[in-house]
Amino acid sequence: MTEQVEGEGALLEVRGLTVSAGARSILRAVSLRLEARSSWAVVGPSGVGKSTLLRCFNRLVDLTPALRVEGEIRFRGVSVRGADVDVDALRARMGFLFQQPVVFPRSIRENVWFGARRVRGLGRGALEALVERVLVAAGLWEEVKDRLAEPAARLSVGQQQRLCLARALAMEPEVLLLDEPTSALDAHSRALVEDSLQRLRGVCPLVLVTHDLEQARRLTDGMACFERRGDAGELVRFERW
Amino acid sequence: MRRRVDLAFTLVTACGACVACAVLGGIVAALLVRGLPAVSWRFLTEQIRLVGADGGIFYNLVGTLILLATALMVSAPVAMGLALVEGVYLAGAARWRRRVHLAIYLLNGVPSLLFGLFGFVVFVKYLDWGKSWLTGGLLLGMMMVPTVTVALTERIRGLPRAYVEAAAGLGLSRSQIIWSVILPQSLTGWLTGTLLGLARAAGETAPIMFTATIFAGATIPSGVKESPVLSLPYHIFVLSQDSFDPAVGARVWGTAVVLLGVVGGLSLLALPFRLRQHEEARHD
């Protein structure tokens, strides 16, 4: 963290974050600072709260009312937890990829512009151009360019995950939050998704939750390592390679 | 011993099913045998003449369809609103959700005659509409609301959480999620509930007899006040009570067959959607 460029702020900054469900803690007293212009991995065993941390960043945790969140999170210097934060606008700035791809029961094309049409309010022409651009970036264009009107559910799981990546990119996010995006995929699909992410990390910082240390080394510049202490996950090591 | 209990249980359930089927079959057969000879193109397209002894039931059929169309339009927004309140807005407030749920079931249990009396007091007398198709449509619509709401709520609650999270993750607001994810994917539930509700509403007499329908002398309504319609169930109700003329008798049975056709048609329309729902439930 000493290599930080002068004048460059943090991408995400967490101070004293504790998440609990009733009496049970999920994350305890997490403090960390992820620099901008770099990509980061969050690693650790299952059930240590990695996904929960990611969901705190874009406040998807709000959708689970049973979770209590304490502490401070700043995204590019601005608190994400204030009462006056426009949560929808915040989420639109952060792309999110789930472990299992979630495609809507619509065509491939409509899935790609699902968020962009509604949130960014783009017109038809802009959307058509956007679809090609983000599908190319997600490494899916060649496979689907002739069947954009087909239902997205007909794609393989690996293709669906790349479609979800394209859908997130269509929002022109400032960061991509990736929640074990390749763990549900076969080796071939995993390699394709990784290729896309490898190309993207120069343009848009990644925060990658993963079990796979090798993958973390391939795709990111450093990692925050979590372990279970008692019932809750704690940050035990932070390193840059 | 256990096998014998098992066998006895199977027999009892089979008997129950047979009785139900026999009753349904008996009603349908009795109606068809007596009523089918009276049903003809003329019967469906002419208006009532000679106090039901001649002519047809054209305006009765039209009146019932007007009432059903109004009920559909009344129930849709109310039921959707209620289902969204219960399934989405109160998703985190279990106690309030139970209360709303209880209210829906209570509404479902209100006898149809009370709906009729309520409509009579409020619309016919207090608002001074007289008998009006709109009152009938409103009452039938309110009676349908529980059926539609329950079908829709179940569909909404069965919707995979991942869809809502994925849409929220893209930055869609709650209302955008409702319009682009929740409602489109619960449409089959709405349709099923609506068709079943309409099928029941089509045969209701009590809510409309003091408020919306008369026996003869109405055609297509042109306003709201003092604008009653004819209807199939009220036609049957009046003629079966008051007439001993055999020519009337055959027409009453004929009317019943047409009413059964409307109800059966609506139920059959709902079938493919219900099957699809079960199919999807099995895959989830």
mmCIF file of C-alpha atoms in Angstrom, chain B residues 36-140:
data_model
loop_
_atom_site.group_PDB
_atom_site.id
_atom_site.type_symbol
_atom_site.label_atom_id
_atom_site.label_comp_id
_atom_site.label_asym_id
_atom_site.label_seq_id
_atom_site.Cartn_x
_atom_site.Cartn_y
_atom_site.Cartn_z
ATOM 1 C CA LEU B 36 -79.315 -28.608 -25.362
ATOM 2 C CA PRO B 37 -82.467 -28.927 -27.539
ATOM 3 C CA ALA B 38 -83.334 -25.312 -26.707
ATOM 4 C CA VAL B 39 -79.917 -23.917 -27.659
ATOM 5 C CA SER B 40 -79.797 -22.708 -31.242
ATOM 6 C CA TRP B 41 -78.342 -19.809 -33.176
ATOM 7 C CA ARG B 42 -81.703 -18.029 -32.833
ATOM 8 C CA PHE B 43 -81.675 -18.618 -29.082
ATOM 9 C CA LEU B 44 -78.261 -16.970 -28.786
ATOM 10 C CA THR B 45 -78.911 -14.010 -31.079
ATOM 11 C CA GLU B 46 -82.498 -12.954 -30.379
ATOM 12 C CA GLN B 47 -83.764 -11.000 -27.461
ATOM 13 C CA ILE B 48 -86.251 -12.210 -24.909
ATOM 14 C CA ARG B 49 -89.942 -12.289 -25.907
ATOM 15 C CA LEU B 50 -93.248 -13.291 -24.254
ATOM 16 C CA VAL B 51 -91.717 -13.184 -20.747
ATOM 17 C CA GLY B 52 -89.186 -15.848 -21.640
ATOM 18 C CA ALA B 53 -91.524 -18.177 -23.490
ATOM 19 C CA ASP B 54 -90.150 -17.138 -26.869
ATOM 20 C CA GLY B 55 -87.098 -15.455 -28.351
ATOM 21 C CA GLY B 56 -83.598 -15.838 -27.015
ATOM 22 C CA ILE B 57 -81.111 -14.667 -24.467
ATOM 23 C CA PHE B 58 -78.880 -12.407 -26.544
ATOM 24 C CA TYR B 59 -78.926 -9.446 -24.163
ATOM 25 C CA ASN B 60 -78.633 -11.737 -21.145
ATOM 26 C CA LEU B 61 -75.411 -13.120 -22.573
ATOM 27 C CA VAL B 62 -74.198 -9.620 -23.491
ATOM 28 C CA GLY B 63 -75.113 -8.333 -20.011
ATOM 29 C CA THR B 64 -73.196 -11.115 -18.293
ATOM 30 C CA LEU B 65 -70.179 -10.433 -20.513
ATOM 31 C CA ILE B 66 -70.376 -6.693 -19.687
ATOM 32 C CA LEU B 67 -70.457 -7.509 -15.962
ATOM 33 C CA LEU B 68 -67.504 -9.897 -16.335
ATOM 34 C CA ALA B 69 -65.439 -7.435 -18.369
ATOM 35 C CA THR B 70 -66.042 -4.741 -15.748
ATOM 36 C CA ALA B 71 -65.178 -7.158 -12.934
ATOM 37 C CA LEU B 72 -61.947 -8.057 -14.745
ATOM 38 C CA MET B 73 -60.922 -4.413 -15.009
ATOM 39 C CA VAL B 74 -61.844 -3.706 -11.393
ATOM 40 C CA SER B 75 -60.096 -6.745 -9.936
ATOM 41 C CA ALA B 76 -56.844 -6.452 -11.918
ATOM 42 C CA PRO B 77 -55.407 -3.249 -10.401
ATOM 43 C CA VAL B 78 -56.769 -3.939 -6.896
ATOM 44 C CA ALA B 79 -55.456 -7.514 -6.810
ATOM 45 C CA MET B 80 -52.087 -6.539 -8.314
ATOM 46 C CA GLY B 81 -51.680 -3.760 -5.766
ATOM 47 C CA LEU B 82 -52.628 -6.032 -2.916
ATOM 48 C CA ALA B 83 -50.350 -8.843 -4.117
ATOM 49 C CA LEU B 84 -47.426 -6.429 -4.454
ATOM 50 C CA VAL B 85 -48.045 -5.033 -0.993
ATOM 51 C CA GLU B 86 -48.152 -8.530 0.459
ATOM 52 C CA GLY B 87 -45.436 -10.156 -1.621
ATOM 53 C CA VAL B 88 -42.959 -7.294 -2.102
ATOM 54 C CA TYR B 89 -43.444 -4.302 0.153
ATOM 55 C CA LEU B 90 -44.285 -6.332 3.265
ATOM 56 C CA ALA B 91 -41.801 -9.108 2.463
ATOM 57 C CA GLY B 92 -39.749 -8.174 5.526
ATOM 58 C CA ALA B 93 -42.683 -7.506 7.883
ATOM 59 C CA ALA B 94 -44.102 -10.931 8.662
ATOM 60 C CA ARG B 95 -46.696 -9.658 11.134
ATOM 61 C CA TRP B 96 -48.250 -7.151 8.737
ATOM 62 C CA ARG B 97 -48.140 -9.669 5.944
ATOM 63 C CA ARG B 98 -50.147 -12.111 8.062
ATOM 64 C CA ARG B 99 -52.714 -9.399 8.758
ATOM 65 C CA VAL B 100 -53.147 -8.556 5.095
ATOM 66 C CA HIS B 101 -53.349 -12.279 4.376
ATOM 67 C CA LEU B 102 -56.069 -12.699 6.988
ATOM 68 C CA ALA B 103 -58.009 -9.761 5.543
ATOM 69 C CA ILE B 104 -57.872 -11.340 2.086
ATOM 70 C CA TYR B 105 -59.227 -14.632 3.421
ATOM 71 C CA LEU B 106 -61.960 -12.829 5.364
ATOM 72 C CA LEU B 107 -62.967 -10.967 2.210
ATOM 73 C CA ASN B 108 -63.124 -14.305 0.450
ATOM 74 C CA GLY B 109 -65.462 -15.598 3.151
ATOM 75 C CA VAL B 110 -67.987 -12.764 2.933
ATOM 76 C CA PRO B 111 -71.267 -14.255 1.617
ATOM 77 C CA SER B 112 -72.149 -12.996 -1.836
ATOM 78 C CA LEU B 113 -75.547 -11.824 -0.584
ATOM 79 C CA LEU B 114 -73.791 -9.367 1.739
ATOM 80 C CA PHE B 115 -71.890 -7.961 -1.237
ATOM 81 C CA GLY B 116 -75.289 -7.447 -2.847
ATOM 82 C CA LEU B 117 -76.714 -5.683 0.216
ATOM 83 C CA PHE B 118 -73.588 -3.527 0.543
ATOM 84 C CA GLY B 119 -73.878 -2.542 -3.107
ATOM 85 C CA PHE B 120 -77.568 -1.810 -2.703
ATOM 86 C CA VAL B 121 -77.016 0.488 0.284
ATOM 87 C CA VAL B 122 -73.964 2.305 -1.087
ATOM 88 C CA PHE B 123 -74.378 2.503 -4.862
ATOM 89 C CA VAL B 124 -78.091 2.055 -5.520
ATOM 90 C CA LYS B 125 -79.358 4.173 -2.611
ATOM 91 C CA TYR B 126 -76.625 6.428 -1.241
ATOM 92 C CA LEU B 127 -74.960 7.319 -4.560
ATOM 93 C CA ASP B 128 -78.398 7.114 -6.199
ATOM 94 C CA TRP B 129 -77.176 5.164 -9.237
ATOM 95 C CA GLY B 130 -80.279 2.977 -9.262
ATOM 96 C CA LYS B 131 -79.615 -0.386 -10.829
ATOM 97 C CA SER B 132 -76.445 -0.126 -12.846
ATOM 98 C CA TRP B 133 -74.094 -2.499 -14.681
ATOM 99 C CA LEU B 134 -71.188 -0.629 -13.062
ATOM 100 C CA THR B 135 -72.326 -1.552 -9.542
ATOM 101 C CA GLY B 136 -72.584 -5.191 -10.584
ATOM 102 C CA GLY B 137 -69.126 -5.109 -12.170
ATOM 103 C CA LEU B 138 -67.612 -3.419 -9.114
ATOM 104 C CA LEU B 139 -69.133 -5.953 -6.721
ATOM 105 C CA LEU B 140 -68.189 -8.978 -8.805
#
